[in-house]
Amino acid sequence: MKVILSALLLLISLISYSQQCNLTLHGHVEDPDSREKLSGATVFIIELNKELITDAQGNFEFKNICAGSYTIRISHADCKTIEEKITLTKNRHIDIDMPHEKNTLAEVTVSSIKGTQNTGSKKELSGRELEKTKGQSLAEALSRLNGVTMLQTGSTVSKPVIHGLHGSRILTINNGVRQEGQQWGNEHAPEIDPFIAGKLEVIKGVDELKYGSDAIGAVILVEPKALLNSPGYRAEINAGYFTNNRQWVTSGMYEAQPAKLHEFSFRLQGTYKRGANAKTPDYRLNNTGSEEKNFSITAGWKKHSFSTELFYSFFDTKLGIFEGSHIGNITDLLNAINSNKPDPVFTGENTYHIGRPYQAAQHHLIKSKSSLQKGKNKFGLQLSMQTNYRQEFDIVRNPANRKAQLNLAIATFSEEINWEHKSNSHLTHLVAFSAMQQDNKYAGRYFIPAYRAYYYGGYYIGKYNKNKWELQGGVRYDNKNMYTNRILSNGQAFDKYGFNFSTFATSVNAAYNIFEGLKTNINFSIATRAPQPNELLSNGIHHGAATYEVGSIDLKPERSFNVNWGANWSSKNKLFSAELNIYNNRINHFIYQQPKPNEPVLTVAGAFPLIVYQQNNARLQGIDITTKWSPVKNFDWQLSYSMLRAKNIDSSDWLIRMPADRIGNIFSYNFADGKNLAASYISAEYNYVLKQTRTPDETFVKQDYKAAPDAYGLVNIDAGTTFQLHRLPVTFSVGVRNLLNATYRDYLNSMRYFADETGRNFQIRIKIPIQTKK
Amino acid sequence: MKKILLYISIATLILFLNSCKKFNEGETNDEELITTLKLNFTPVGSSNTQTFVFEDIDGAGGNPPSIDTISLRVGTTYNVSIELWNNAAIPREAITPEVEDENTAHRLYYTPSAGSNITVSNLNNDVNGIALGTTSTWVAGAASSGNINITLRHYPGTPPDKQASDPVNSPKSSTDMTATFNYVIN
């Protein structure tokens, strides 16, 4: 710890040492195919927060820049945004090729205000904010976005919650493919390596229709960076260490485009991560280690108007589950809950070893995506295959038992063809047909049945941009046939069901630029989600929650009516900006778990509370506000507030497990670049989560085992800088989570019944980019 | 270039071959399920064994368990042995040997209802000399009726932290099985 503190001090003193900056960076942007000069392209140096628009000849020039390495983001209304890394040691000229994708339907970007996220339909995590999350899980990373929280099972398993909704109400799109893993339970985290992502986005509105009619909550896009589009190579090594659980992570990436084969480009990427048991301020939690091994391969071919890409990724994880949360029966559960601290038998081991209970999951994804541009038309074809294999190892009587108690294997094939047509410069259309086939097998303990499911569907999206207006609308229809098969343990009895669900979705979106700097967006969406196999057919003990869960085959699809209004304003001098997002999500036939405390299920191990899947009408309303203010040069303060009110309308009661209101503060200071150091910053965060007081009424029926935990505040610090090491622009950063080592519990973590959240966690990260000299 | 492509394809192929895990589909018996608790009562100095059974053949949920009423003679001392079975498994599975093998990680508790005329003592011990309780001695007193709870607790961890003073609801252990019998002494 002393070492880290001294490193931090050293870093700050290094950063403070700065010198004159008088270099010039000029360049030229053009389309590599047509050699058309691109005027009106925005060139943005991320680290310096400087922006220019290219002139009629496609030229730009930045003056008085310090030596250092920078990320330049070039965007143009008709093109895919690209990022390039450059190193500046003397005056320099760069030529930028912008692949021109005239007909691409861009997602609505409510605002072009830099430094803030977009309101209404899109929230994005990229650049430095994304780098601060390297080494964390996907859900932890996303929870930096206002309105996004986490549903956790201990420190190893986390799922994103967007505006109070999670699980199958959120679609996760991994590099263009809808993630189909085992997302049934609250303790099944998405099987995705966040290191794949160049940016993470949460979108709402019309673009959700591209991925399904069932996005009741939102869609998460995990978007890799585009492949290299000029000859050369680039590599990047990321490494990090976290003191709390002695977790270390390394990730490597190599990408290249051969000089002799401009059409071809590829990338290899891999990550290894391993953590020991996590520590709360007072005790270390046994069996909370984790291990993750991931890699991916991308290969692309692009010639004239044809492009194709092949992507393969593999994700492999092993996650320990805190032993003190694995419960024999309700009496044991109440005993464990009533003692405010886990028994010493469950704490104190500092080891990387993972014992029972634990989960292991592997996910393979192969995707092929091709597109052909013909005049005003673009034709696309995407094929994908995913297999997901999950094993759960419960606590067993016999330590010689090496078997998993639950095996699940799910294979998913999906196909989509689409046609995009640009009628004129204002209007584009997109039509697509898609199909998906899924096969689920299981062995061991019963959780969900084996099933085969066949989906087909289609959608239309139209987008119109003119003057100050951006209008979008779309419809989607899906049909799902599912045949389930439960093979009971005596090997003879079968339990078979057939289901057919038709689901429909539509969305309209209007954005209007009231004046330069102020933009507003309104969206209305209807989405329909068919019940999942676990909601229909689960039947059995859930050890993590000490409940006996029973599904219902009579469930109907749930349907949401969501109105979302956003506004985004930034002052003329760009020193102040604000965004506001208000939503009302009415969900008919909302599927939820209702405890039946008066009907305990008796087992030989004792009584278990019964929980059944039911439907009711629900309403989720909320507000997200973010403001950013730069009162003095180089310093800014970001303040965010997120509020949600979630009610069961039929019983006029609050919904269980909904995130409490929260306030976030980020104070950042960006140092002027020096001779040796560039892009240096220090930031302090203070996040305050209120106590959830809106929990289901307990007057007549017991709904929860323990009252919601108290409010808490956490202080986090991050600092980073980039320096030249053998001419490589190496980025070094340090940080600390929960600096004050606060003891707290979170309402959305099921471990709150048993143990505190993890305590202070120092982290060190290094990023070494290597690239061809330009 | 071609070499790189070749390496990538070979690497991918190897991964695929490695990653195709297989398992036999279908539900297996719940390995942890105990359906049946049998109590064998042998009066001291006799060889007439009486058996009383708690059985919940369909496991959790479903039909309620069938529970015999334990019927004992006034003023008699019995040697009692316990048998645990999973009768839902085919073939049926004996659990008692497993419990005896893992004797330092298990413990049976016998809790008669308040004011009972049954006393349970002389529980057999694990290898560390701490009660295990697969065999015990029951003394039936004056004529009366009531109930008695029998609970099997399981200690996690290696080595398990099992102490003689641990109560039945110790946070260190968890319940594998619990059964409450009604009894009559006449």
Short mmCIF file of C-alpha atoms in Angstrom, two decimals, chain A residues 390-774:
data_model
loop_
_atom_site.label_atom_id
_atom_site.label_comp_id
_atom_site.label_asym_id
_atom_site.label_seq_id
_atom_site.Cartn_x
_atom_site.Cartn_y
_atom_site.Cartn_z
CA ARG A 390 -22.51 -23.81 -17.89
CA GLN A 391 -21.77 -25.99 -14.91
CA GLU A 392 -22.72 -25.39 -11.33
CA PHE A 393 -20.90 -27.19 -8.57
CA ASP A 394 -22.97 -27.25 -5.39
CA ILE A 395 -21.85 -28.15 -1.90
CA VAL A 396 -21.95 -31.94 -1.66
CA ARG A 397 -21.78 -34.37 1.21
CA ASN A 398 -19.01 -36.40 -0.28
CA PRO A 399 -15.78 -34.47 -0.94
CA ALA A 400 -14.67 -37.13 -3.41
CA ASN A 401 -17.53 -36.05 -5.67
CA ARG A 402 -16.02 -34.11 -8.58
CA LYS A 403 -19.19 -33.87 -10.65
CA ALA A 404 -21.17 -30.77 -11.48
CA GLN A 405 -24.70 -30.84 -10.08
CA LEU A 406 -26.06 -28.78 -12.96
CA ASN A 407 -24.97 -28.86 -16.60
CA LEU A 408 -26.55 -26.64 -19.20
CA ALA A 409 -25.56 -26.46 -22.85
CA ILE A 410 -27.27 -24.10 -25.21
CA ALA A 411 -26.52 -23.77 -28.92
CA THR A 412 -27.90 -20.90 -30.98
CA PHE A 413 -27.79 -20.28 -34.69
CA SER A 414 -28.97 -17.00 -36.14
CA GLU A 415 -29.31 -15.60 -39.62
CA GLU A 416 -30.20 -12.16 -40.84
CA ILE A 417 -30.42 -10.56 -44.25
CA ASN A 418 -30.95 -6.86 -44.56
CA TRP A 419 -31.39 -4.25 -47.24
CA GLU A 420 -30.67 -0.62 -46.71
CA HIS A 421 -31.85 1.94 -49.21
CA LYS A 422 -31.07 5.61 -49.28
CA SER A 423 -33.87 7.39 -51.17
CA ASN A 424 -32.17 10.74 -50.96
CA SER A 425 -29.81 12.54 -48.65
CA HIS A 426 -32.54 12.86 -46.03
CA LEU A 427 -34.30 9.53 -46.04
CA THR A 428 -33.06 5.99 -45.52
CA HIS A 429 -34.87 2.68 -45.13
CA LEU A 430 -33.77 -0.58 -43.62
CA VAL A 431 -35.63 -3.85 -44.04
CA ALA A 432 -34.47 -7.14 -42.59
CA PHE A 433 -35.53 -10.71 -42.02
CA SER A 434 -34.05 -12.80 -39.31
CA ALA A 435 -34.29 -16.30 -37.95
CA MET A 436 -32.85 -18.10 -34.99
CA GLN A 437 -32.74 -21.70 -33.86
CA GLN A 438 -31.89 -22.72 -30.35
CA ASP A 439 -31.28 -26.01 -28.61
CA ASN A 440 -30.90 -26.36 -24.88
CA LYS A 441 -29.79 -29.48 -23.07
CA TYR A 442 -29.34 -30.12 -19.41
CA ALA A 443 -28.11 -32.76 -17.06
CA GLY A 444 -28.15 -33.15 -13.32
CA ARG A 445 -30.28 -30.99 -11.08
CA TYR A 446 -33.38 -29.59 -12.76
CA PHE A 447 -33.39 -25.87 -13.40
CA ILE A 448 -34.91 -25.32 -16.82
CA PRO A 449 -36.10 -28.00 -19.22
CA ALA A 450 -34.37 -29.12 -22.38
CA TYR A 451 -35.94 -27.28 -25.28
CA ARG A 452 -35.80 -26.50 -28.95
CA ALA A 453 -36.92 -23.09 -30.09
CA TYR A 454 -37.41 -21.67 -33.57
CA TYR A 455 -37.71 -17.96 -34.15
CA TYR A 456 -38.36 -15.92 -37.23
CA GLY A 457 -39.05 -12.27 -37.60
CA GLY A 458 -38.58 -9.13 -39.58
CA TYR A 459 -38.32 -5.43 -39.11
CA TYR A 460 -38.46 -2.12 -40.93
CA ILE A 461 -36.74 1.06 -39.82
CA GLY A 462 -36.97 4.42 -41.56
CA LYS A 463 -34.88 7.46 -40.76
CA TYR A 464 -35.38 10.99 -41.93
CA ASN A 465 -32.99 13.88 -41.30
CA LYS A 466 -33.64 17.38 -42.46
CA ASN A 467 -32.63 20.76 -41.14
CA LYS A 468 -33.19 20.65 -37.43
CA TRP A 469 -35.19 17.43 -37.40
CA GLU A 470 -34.23 13.80 -37.06
CA LEU A 471 -37.22 11.49 -37.31
CA GLN A 472 -37.11 7.73 -37.01
CA GLY A 473 -39.66 5.00 -36.85
CA GLY A 474 -39.80 1.25 -37.07
CA VAL A 475 -41.80 -1.91 -36.54
CA ARG A 476 -40.80 -5.47 -35.78
CA TYR A 477 -42.58 -8.78 -35.55
CA ASP A 478 -41.20 -12.04 -34.16
CA ASN A 479 -42.62 -15.49 -33.79
CA LYS A 480 -41.22 -18.05 -31.40
CA ASN A 481 -42.04 -21.72 -31.26
CA MET A 482 -40.67 -23.58 -28.31
CA TYR A 483 -40.89 -27.28 -27.47
CA THR A 484 -39.76 -28.16 -24.00
CA ASN A 485 -38.90 -31.55 -22.68
CA ARG A 486 -38.19 -32.49 -19.11
CA ILE A 487 -36.70 -35.90 -18.58
CA LEU A 488 -37.51 -36.82 -15.00
CA SER A 489 -34.97 -38.60 -12.89
CA ASN A 490 -36.48 -42.05 -13.02
CA GLY A 491 -35.67 -41.98 -16.73
CA GLN A 492 -39.18 -42.87 -17.83
CA ALA A 493 -41.44 -39.94 -17.17
CA PHE A 494 -41.39 -37.06 -19.60
CA ASP A 495 -42.90 -33.68 -19.22
CA LYS A 496 -43.42 -32.00 -22.57
CA TYR A 497 -44.92 -28.67 -23.52
CA GLY A 498 -45.23 -26.67 -26.71
CA PHE A 499 -45.43 -22.89 -26.72
CA ASN A 500 -46.02 -20.38 -29.45
CA PHE A 501 -45.53 -16.67 -28.90
CA SER A 502 -45.98 -13.84 -31.35
CA THR A 503 -44.37 -10.63 -30.29
CA PHE A 504 -44.62 -7.19 -31.79
CA ALA A 505 -42.65 -4.02 -31.27
CA THR A 506 -42.68 -0.53 -32.62
CA SER A 507 -40.83 2.64 -31.90
CA VAL A 508 -40.87 6.25 -33.06
CA ASN A 509 -38.31 8.84 -32.25
CA ALA A 510 -38.08 12.56 -32.95
CA ALA A 511 -35.08 14.73 -32.24
CA TYR A 512 -35.05 18.48 -32.76
CA ASN A 513 -32.20 20.97 -32.64
CA ILE A 514 -33.83 23.95 -31.00
CA PHE A 515 -30.69 26.03 -31.42
CA GLU A 516 -26.98 25.41 -31.50
CA GLY A 517 -26.22 23.68 -28.21
CA LEU A 518 -29.76 22.66 -27.27
CA LYS A 519 -31.31 19.49 -28.56
CA THR A 520 -34.33 17.54 -27.48
CA ASN A 521 -35.46 14.03 -28.18
CA ILE A 522 -38.68 12.16 -27.61
CA ASN A 523 -39.21 8.47 -28.06
CA PHE A 524 -42.21 6.20 -27.77
CA SER A 525 -41.70 2.43 -27.90
CA ILE A 526 -43.78 -0.67 -27.54
CA ALA A 527 -41.88 -3.90 -26.87
CA THR A 528 -43.17 -7.41 -26.19
CA ARG A 529 -41.23 -10.12 -24.42
CA ALA A 530 -42.23 -13.76 -24.44
CA PRO A 531 -41.80 -15.56 -21.11
CA GLN A 532 -38.49 -17.39 -20.70
CA PRO A 533 -38.26 -21.13 -20.01
CA ASN A 534 -37.38 -20.53 -16.37
CA GLU A 535 -40.41 -18.30 -15.88
CA LEU A 536 -42.63 -20.93 -17.47
CA LEU A 537 -41.20 -24.12 -16.08
CA SER A 538 -38.78 -23.72 -13.21
CA ASN A 539 -39.56 -25.96 -10.29
CA GLY A 540 -37.12 -26.55 -7.52
CA ILE A 541 -34.88 -25.34 -4.77
CA HIS A 542 -32.72 -22.33 -5.34
CA HIS A 543 -29.89 -22.68 -2.87
CA GLY A 544 -28.46 -19.21 -3.31
CA ALA A 545 -31.74 -17.66 -2.24
CA ALA A 546 -33.05 -20.53 -0.07
CA THR A 547 -36.30 -20.48 -2.01
CA TYR A 548 -38.42 -22.99 -3.82
CA GLU A 549 -39.24 -21.45 -7.20
CA VAL A 550 -42.19 -22.48 -9.30
CA GLY A 551 -42.89 -21.27 -12.83
CA SER A 552 -46.24 -20.99 -14.54
CA ILE A 553 -47.05 -22.31 -17.99
CA ASP A 554 -49.94 -19.86 -18.24
CA LEU A 555 -47.76 -16.78 -18.44
CA LYS A 556 -48.48 -14.40 -21.30
CA PRO A 557 -45.91 -12.21 -23.02
CA GLU A 558 -45.31 -8.95 -21.21
CA ARG A 559 -45.67 -5.69 -23.08
CA SER A 560 -44.12 -2.34 -22.34
CA PHE A 561 -45.22 1.14 -23.37
CA ASN A 562 -42.23 3.34 -22.87
CA VAL A 563 -42.07 7.12 -23.26
CA ASN A 564 -38.64 8.64 -23.01
CA TRP A 565 -37.92 12.36 -23.21
CA GLY A 566 -34.44 13.79 -23.23
CA ALA A 567 -32.83 17.19 -23.58
CA ASN A 568 -29.25 18.17 -23.93
CA TRP A 569 -27.82 21.63 -23.53
CA SER A 570 -24.36 23.08 -23.62
CA SER A 571 -23.42 26.71 -23.12
CA LYS A 572 -21.83 28.66 -25.98
CA ASN A 573 -18.44 28.80 -24.24
CA LYS A 574 -18.75 25.03 -23.64
CA LEU A 575 -17.97 25.46 -19.98
CA PHE A 576 -21.31 24.13 -18.87
CA SER A 577 -23.41 21.31 -20.21
CA ALA A 578 -26.41 19.41 -18.94
CA GLU A 579 -28.53 16.49 -19.99
CA LEU A 580 -31.85 15.32 -18.75
CA ASN A 581 -33.74 12.10 -19.38
CA ILE A 582 -37.24 11.38 -18.12
CA TYR A 583 -39.05 8.11 -18.74
CA ASN A 584 -42.30 6.37 -18.02
CA ASN A 585 -42.33 2.65 -18.71
CA ARG A 586 -45.72 1.00 -18.30
CA ILE A 587 -45.43 -2.80 -18.47
CA ASN A 588 -48.54 -4.94 -18.82
CA HIS A 589 -48.31 -8.54 -17.58
CA PHE A 590 -44.99 -7.78 -15.93
CA ILE A 591 -43.53 -11.12 -14.85
CA TYR A 592 -42.12 -11.16 -11.33
CA GLN A 593 -41.47 -13.50 -8.43
CA GLN A 594 -44.09 -13.39 -5.69
CA PRO A 595 -43.16 -14.87 -2.31
CA LYS A 596 -45.87 -17.08 -0.75
CA PRO A 597 -44.78 -17.08 2.88
CA ASN A 598 -47.89 -18.89 4.08
CA GLU A 599 -47.26 -21.90 1.86
CA PRO A 600 -43.78 -23.15 2.80
CA VAL A 601 -42.51 -26.13 0.85
CA LEU A 602 -41.53 -28.96 3.19
CA THR A 603 -38.47 -30.93 2.29
CA VAL A 604 -36.35 -33.39 4.20
CA ALA A 605 -33.90 -30.56 4.77
CA GLY A 606 -36.62 -28.43 6.29
CA ALA A 607 -39.00 -25.75 5.07
CA PHE A 608 -38.32 -23.50 2.09
CA PRO A 609 -40.34 -20.40 1.30
CA LEU A 610 -42.32 -20.75 -1.91
CA ILE A 611 -41.87 -18.21 -4.68
CA VAL A 612 -44.06 -18.30 -7.76
CA TYR A 613 -43.83 -16.48 -11.07
CA GLN A 614 -46.79 -14.17 -11.52
CA GLN A 615 -47.90 -11.34 -13.75
CA ASN A 616 -49.16 -7.91 -12.88
CA ASN A 617 -49.20 -4.48 -14.43
CA ALA A 618 -46.23 -2.38 -13.44
CA ARG A 619 -45.01 1.12 -13.98
CA LEU A 620 -41.40 2.30 -13.83
CA GLN A 621 -40.79 6.03 -13.87
CA GLY A 622 -37.52 7.81 -13.51
CA ILE A 623 -35.21 10.70 -14.17
CA ASP A 624 -31.50 10.79 -14.98
CA ILE A 625 -29.71 14.14 -14.84
CA THR A 626 -26.07 14.83 -15.59
CA THR A 627 -24.38 18.22 -15.51
CA LYS A 628 -20.81 19.11 -16.26
CA TRP A 629 -19.22 22.39 -15.31
CA SER A 630 -15.74 23.69 -15.86
CA PRO A 631 -15.37 26.63 -13.43
CA VAL A 632 -11.63 26.98 -13.97
CA LYS A 633 -9.34 25.95 -16.77
CA ASN A 634 -8.52 22.21 -16.90
CA PHE A 635 -10.89 21.45 -14.05
CA ASP A 636 -14.38 20.09 -14.37
CA TRP A 637 -17.06 18.76 -12.10
CA GLN A 638 -19.62 16.24 -13.27
CA LEU A 639 -22.71 15.81 -11.15
CA SER A 640 -25.27 13.14 -11.85
CA TYR A 641 -28.49 12.08 -10.24
CA SER A 642 -30.63 9.08 -11.00
CA MET A 643 -34.08 8.37 -9.63
CA LEU A 644 -36.50 5.49 -10.17
CA ARG A 645 -40.01 4.79 -8.90
CA ALA A 646 -41.20 1.27 -9.71
CA LYS A 647 -44.70 0.19 -8.78
CA ASN A 648 -46.90 -2.81 -9.09
CA ILE A 649 -50.05 -1.03 -10.24
CA ASP A 650 -52.50 -3.84 -9.42
CA SER A 651 -51.51 -4.09 -5.77
CA SER A 652 -50.34 -0.45 -5.68
CA ASP A 653 -47.16 -1.59 -3.99
CA TRP A 654 -43.49 -1.02 -4.72
CA LEU A 655 -41.61 -3.58 -6.79
CA ILE A 656 -38.89 -5.50 -5.02
CA ARG A 657 -35.18 -5.25 -5.90
CA MET A 658 -35.22 -1.86 -7.60
CA PRO A 659 -32.21 0.44 -7.45
CA ALA A 660 -32.33 3.27 -4.91
CA ASP A 661 -31.80 6.89 -5.92
CA ARG A 662 -28.18 7.88 -6.28
CA ILE A 663 -25.97 10.91 -6.74
CA GLY A 664 -22.58 10.84 -8.42
CA ASN A 665 -19.79 13.42 -8.44
CA ILE A 666 -16.63 13.34 -10.53
CA PHE A 667 -14.04 16.08 -10.05
CA SER A 668 -11.35 15.95 -12.73
CA TYR A 669 -8.22 17.94 -13.24
CA ASN A 670 -6.42 17.61 -16.58
CA PHE A 671 -2.82 18.72 -16.42
CA ALA A 672 -1.21 20.68 -19.24
CA ASP A 673 1.05 18.42 -21.23
CA GLY A 674 4.72 18.55 -20.41
CA LYS A 675 7.91 17.52 -22.11
CA ASN A 676 7.69 14.01 -20.81
CA LEU A 677 4.12 13.52 -19.81
CA ALA A 678 0.91 13.89 -21.72
CA ALA A 679 -2.78 13.43 -21.08
CA SER A 680 -2.24 13.51 -17.34
CA TYR A 681 -5.24 13.69 -15.09
CA ILE A 682 -6.41 13.14 -11.60
CA SER A 683 -10.03 12.58 -10.73
CA ALA A 684 -11.95 12.05 -7.54
CA GLU A 685 -15.39 10.54 -7.34
CA TYR A 686 -17.94 10.62 -4.60
CA ASN A 687 -20.96 8.41 -5.20
CA TYR A 688 -23.81 8.41 -2.76
CA VAL A 689 -26.53 5.74 -2.82
CA LEU A 690 -29.62 6.43 -0.78
CA LYS A 691 -31.40 3.83 1.28
CA GLN A 692 -34.14 2.11 -0.70
CA THR A 693 -37.24 3.04 1.25
CA ARG A 694 -39.68 2.01 -1.48
CA THR A 695 -39.82 -1.72 -0.82
CA PRO A 696 -42.85 -4.02 -0.90
CA ASP A 697 -45.28 -3.59 1.98
CA GLU A 698 -44.68 -6.14 4.72
CA THR A 699 -47.82 -5.43 6.75
CA PHE A 700 -49.72 -8.51 5.66
CA VAL A 701 -47.22 -10.69 3.87
CA LYS A 702 -43.51 -11.09 4.41
CA GLN A 703 -41.81 -10.11 1.15
CA ASP A 704 -38.15 -9.96 2.04
CA TYR A 705 -35.90 -11.48 4.70
CA LYS A 706 -34.10 -8.36 5.64
CA ALA A 707 -34.87 -4.65 5.42
CA ALA A 708 -33.03 -2.68 2.75
CA PRO A 709 -29.54 -1.66 3.87
CA ASP A 710 -28.62 1.90 4.83
CA ALA A 711 -27.43 4.61 2.50
CA TYR A 712 -23.72 4.70 1.73
CA GLY A 713 -21.14 6.91 0.10
CA LEU A 714 -17.98 5.80 -1.66
CA VAL A 715 -14.88 7.76 -2.57
CA ASN A 716 -12.82 6.69 -5.57
CA ILE A 717 -9.64 8.27 -6.91
CA ASP A 718 -8.04 7.81 -10.32
CA ALA A 719 -4.91 9.32 -11.81
CA GLY A 720 -3.08 8.62 -15.01
CA THR A 721 -0.46 9.87 -17.40
CA THR A 722 1.19 8.96 -20.67
CA PHE A 723 4.96 9.01 -21.09
CA GLN A 724 7.45 7.93 -23.72
CA LEU A 725 9.27 4.73 -23.00
CA HIS A 726 11.64 3.79 -25.80
CA ARG A 727 9.41 5.90 -28.04
CA LEU A 728 6.31 4.05 -26.99
CA PRO A 729 3.54 6.17 -25.48
CA VAL A 730 2.96 4.18 -22.30
CA THR A 731 -0.09 5.02 -20.21
CA PHE A 732 0.21 4.42 -16.51
CA SER A 733 -2.67 4.86 -14.12
CA VAL A 734 -3.40 4.23 -10.49
CA GLY A 735 -6.64 4.32 -8.60
CA VAL A 736 -8.41 3.36 -5.48
CA ARG A 737 -12.01 2.19 -5.03
CA ASN A 738 -13.66 2.77 -1.67
CA LEU A 739 -10.78 4.90 -0.43
CA LEU A 740 -12.29 5.34 3.04
CA ASN A 741 -12.80 1.58 3.41
CA ALA A 742 -16.49 2.13 4.11
CA THR A 743 -18.50 -0.80 5.43
CA TYR A 744 -21.72 -1.03 3.49
CA ARG A 745 -24.23 -3.33 1.85
CA ASP A 746 -26.10 -2.78 -1.38
CA TYR A 747 -29.80 -3.47 -1.81
CA LEU A 748 -29.25 -5.06 -5.23
CA ASN A 749 -26.62 -7.54 -4.05
CA SER A 750 -28.18 -10.79 -2.82
CA MET A 751 -25.10 -11.20 -0.63
CA ARG A 752 -26.40 -8.33 1.51
CA TYR A 753 -28.22 -10.91 3.61
CA PHE A 754 -24.93 -12.42 4.68
CA ALA A 755 -21.93 -10.17 4.31
CA ASP A 756 -20.62 -6.66 3.67
CA GLU A 757 -19.40 -5.36 0.33
CA THR A 758 -15.69 -5.39 -0.47
CA GLY A 759 -13.48 -2.76 1.09
CA ARG A 760 -10.69 -0.53 -0.15
CA ASN A 761 -9.14 -1.64 -3.42
CA PHE A 762 -6.02 -0.08 -4.91
CA GLN A 763 -5.38 -0.63 -8.57
CA ILE A 764 -2.48 -0.07 -10.93
CA ARG A 765 -2.78 -0.25 -14.69
CA ILE A 766 -0.38 0.03 -17.56
CA LYS A 767 -1.11 0.25 -21.26
CA ILE A 768 1.61 -0.14 -23.85
CA PRO A 769 0.60 0.55 -27.44
CA ILE A 770 3.01 -0.44 -30.18
CA GLN A 771 2.43 0.61 -33.75
CA THR A 772 4.04 1.10 -37.12
CA LYS A 773 5.84 4.38 -37.41
CA LYS A 774 4.09 6.77 -39.71
#
